[in-house]
Amino acid sequence: LAQAILAEPALVFLAVATSVRGLLRVSLGPFVPVAMGKVAKKGGRKSQEPVTRDYTIHLHKLLHKIQFKKRAPRAIREIRKFAAKAMTT
């Protein structure tokens, strides 16, 4: 179980679960805006609740035809780009 923290640790925590054949299972959290159903409004702000979501990133597809020496740095960039897109930041 490896762990990596993205550029802004207060924004997102990235925990790598497994890596098999170019697939990477990641868990994003803790503060992601939650879409809530219709609830009676109480006039307050929408609160952000801690949320954890599991994703699978197909790294083999993203690193195809990349020089072997440059694959690790490129993989980190691709994971960061995916996390930013998934969390809409």
PDB file of C-alpha atoms in Angstrom:
ATOM      1  CA  LEU A   1       0.000   0.000   0.000  1.00  0.00           C
ATOM      2  CA  ALA A   2       1.681   3.173  -1.200  1.00  0.00           C
ATOM      3  CA  GLN A   3       0.515   6.681  -0.401  1.00  0.00           C
ATOM      4  CA  ALA A   4       1.143   9.968  -2.173  1.00  0.00           C
ATOM      5  CA  ILE A   5      -0.015  13.480  -1.387  1.00  0.00           C
ATOM      6  CA  LEU A   6      -0.823  15.839  -4.216  1.00  0.00           C
ATOM      7  CA  ALA A   7       0.417  19.433  -4.524  1.00  0.00           C
ATOM      8  CA  GLU A   8      -2.208  20.782  -2.126  1.00  0.00           C
ATOM      9  CA  PRO A   9      -2.515  18.339   0.789  1.00  0.00           C
ATOM     10  CA  ALA A  10      -5.467  20.186   2.337  1.00  0.00           C
ATOM     11  CA  LEU A  11      -7.392  19.760  -0.910  1.00  0.00           C
ATOM     12  CA  VAL A  12      -7.042  16.061  -1.598  1.00  0.00           C
ATOM     13  CA  PHE A  13      -5.471  12.910  -0.197  1.00  0.00           C
ATOM     14  CA  LEU A  14      -4.541  10.187  -2.661  1.00  0.00           C
ATOM     15  CA  ALA A  15      -4.155   6.597  -1.493  1.00  0.00           C
ATOM     16  CA  VAL A  16      -2.940   4.056  -4.045  1.00  0.00           C
ATOM     17  CA  ALA A  17      -4.454   0.640  -3.399  1.00  0.00           C
ATOM     18  CA  THR A  18      -3.183  -1.658  -6.144  1.00  0.00           C
ATOM     19  CA  SER A  19      -1.428  -1.497  -9.488  1.00  0.00           C
ATOM     20  CA  VAL A  20      -1.953  -4.409 -11.879  1.00  0.00           C
ATOM     21  CA  ARG A  21      -1.221  -4.485 -15.628  1.00  0.00           C
ATOM     22  CA  GLY A  22      -1.314  -0.724 -16.080  1.00  0.00           C
ATOM     23  CA  LEU A  23      -4.459  -0.239 -13.966  1.00  0.00           C
ATOM     24  CA  LEU A  24      -4.223   1.871 -10.834  1.00  0.00           C
ATOM     25  CA  ARG A  25      -6.920   1.836  -8.139  1.00  0.00           C
ATOM     26  CA  VAL A  26      -7.059   5.141  -6.260  1.00  0.00           C
ATOM     27  CA  SER A  27      -9.163   6.570  -3.484  1.00  0.00           C
ATOM     28  CA  LEU A  28      -9.811  10.324  -3.416  1.00  0.00           C
ATOM     29  CA  GLY A  29     -10.926  12.269  -0.358  1.00  0.00           C
ATOM     30  CA  PRO A  30     -11.620  13.815   2.103  1.00  0.00           C
ATOM     31  CA  PHE A  31     -13.404  17.016   0.985  1.00  0.00           C
ATOM     32  CA  VAL A  32     -15.461  16.667  -2.180  1.00  0.00           C
ATOM     33  CA  PRO A  33     -18.713  18.605  -2.643  1.00  0.00           C
ATOM     34  CA  VAL A  34     -21.695  16.286  -2.263  1.00  0.00           C
ATOM     35  CA  ALA A  35     -24.771  16.608  -4.466  1.00  0.00           C
ATOM     36  CA  MET A  36     -27.746  16.314  -2.158  1.00  0.00           C
ATOM     37  CA  GLY A  37     -31.310  15.397  -3.088  1.00  0.00           C
ATOM     38  CA  LYS A  38     -34.332  17.629  -2.499  1.00  0.00           C
ATOM     39  CA  VAL A  39     -34.426  18.435   1.192  1.00  0.00           C
ATOM     40  CA  ALA A  40     -36.335  21.117   3.067  1.00  0.00           C
ATOM     41  CA  LYS A  41     -34.137  24.216   3.084  1.00  0.00           C
ATOM     42  CA  LYS A  42     -33.206  25.724   6.419  1.00  0.00           C
ATOM     43  CA  GLY A  43     -31.642  28.899   5.028  1.00  0.00           C
ATOM     44  CA  GLY A  44     -28.049  27.879   5.817  1.00  0.00           C
ATOM     45  CA  ARG A  45     -25.050  27.171   3.638  1.00  0.00           C
ATOM     46  CA  LYS A  46     -24.491  23.851   1.935  1.00  0.00           C
ATOM     47  CA  SER A  47     -21.913  22.047   4.023  1.00  0.00           C
ATOM     48  CA  GLN A  48     -19.085  20.033   2.551  1.00  0.00           C
ATOM     49  CA  GLU A  49     -19.045  16.553   3.967  1.00  0.00           C
ATOM     50  CA  PRO A  50     -16.037  14.222   3.811  1.00  0.00           C
ATOM     51  CA  VAL A  51     -16.404  11.809   0.889  1.00  0.00           C
ATOM     52  CA  THR A  52     -14.185   9.009  -0.387  1.00  0.00           C
ATOM     53  CA  ARG A  53     -14.518   7.680  -3.922  1.00  0.00           C
ATOM     54  CA  ASP A  54     -12.649   4.807  -5.567  1.00  0.00           C
ATOM     55  CA  TYR A  55     -11.417   5.133  -9.147  1.00  0.00           C
ATOM     56  CA  THR A  56      -9.418   2.982 -11.528  1.00  0.00           C
ATOM     57  CA  ILE A  57      -6.923   4.781 -13.779  1.00  0.00           C
ATOM     58  CA  HIS A  58      -5.719   2.896 -16.860  1.00  0.00           C
ATOM     59  CA  LEU A  59      -2.063   3.966 -16.782  1.00  0.00           C
ATOM     60  CA  HIS A  60      -1.036   1.704 -19.650  1.00  0.00           C
ATOM     61  CA  LYS A  61      -3.289   3.691 -21.961  1.00  0.00           C
ATOM     62  CA  LEU A  62      -1.884   7.007 -20.693  1.00  0.00           C
ATOM     63  CA  LEU A  63       1.779   5.957 -20.881  1.00  0.00           C
ATOM     64  CA  HIS A  64       1.701   4.280 -24.304  1.00  0.00           C
ATOM     65  CA  LYS A  65       4.767   5.165 -26.438  1.00  0.00           C
ATOM     66  CA  ILE A  66       6.425   7.074 -23.579  1.00  0.00           C
ATOM     67  CA  GLN A  67      10.155   6.476 -23.116  1.00  0.00           C
ATOM     68  CA  PHE A  68      10.772   4.097 -20.188  1.00  0.00           C
ATOM     69  CA  LYS A  69      12.954   6.617 -18.343  1.00  0.00           C
ATOM     70  CA  LYS A  70      10.148   9.215 -18.427  1.00  0.00           C
ATOM     71  CA  ARG A  71       7.243   6.952 -17.474  1.00  0.00           C
ATOM     72  CA  ALA A  72       7.315   7.431 -13.682  1.00  0.00           C
ATOM     73  CA  PRO A  73       7.265  11.263 -13.761  1.00  0.00           C
ATOM     74  CA  ARG A  74       4.610  11.178 -16.486  1.00  0.00           C
ATOM     75  CA  ALA A  75       2.490   8.736 -14.439  1.00  0.00           C
ATOM     76  CA  ILE A  76       2.564  11.109 -11.446  1.00  0.00           C
ATOM     77  CA  ARG A  77       1.489  14.014 -13.685  1.00  0.00           C
ATOM     78  CA  GLU A  78      -1.342  11.943 -15.163  1.00  0.00           C
ATOM     79  CA  ILE A  79      -2.575  10.914 -11.686  1.00  0.00           C
ATOM     80  CA  ARG A  80      -2.546  14.554 -10.526  1.00  0.00           C
ATOM     81  CA  LYS A  81      -4.384  15.635 -13.672  1.00  0.00           C
ATOM     82  CA  PHE A  82      -7.002  12.910 -13.151  1.00  0.00           C
ATOM     83  CA  ALA A  83      -7.491  13.844  -9.479  1.00  0.00           C
ATOM     84  CA  ALA A  84      -7.943  17.527 -10.337  1.00  0.00           C
ATOM     85  CA  LYS A  85     -10.476  16.641 -13.039  1.00  0.00           C
ATOM     86  CA  ALA A  86     -12.354  14.177 -10.795  1.00  0.00           C
ATOM     87  CA  MET A  87     -12.625  16.711  -7.967  1.00  0.00           C
ATOM     88  CA  THR A  88     -13.488  19.573 -10.351  1.00  0.00           C
ATOM     89  CA  THR A  89     -10.849  21.936  -8.944  1.00  0.00           C
TER      90      THR A  89
END
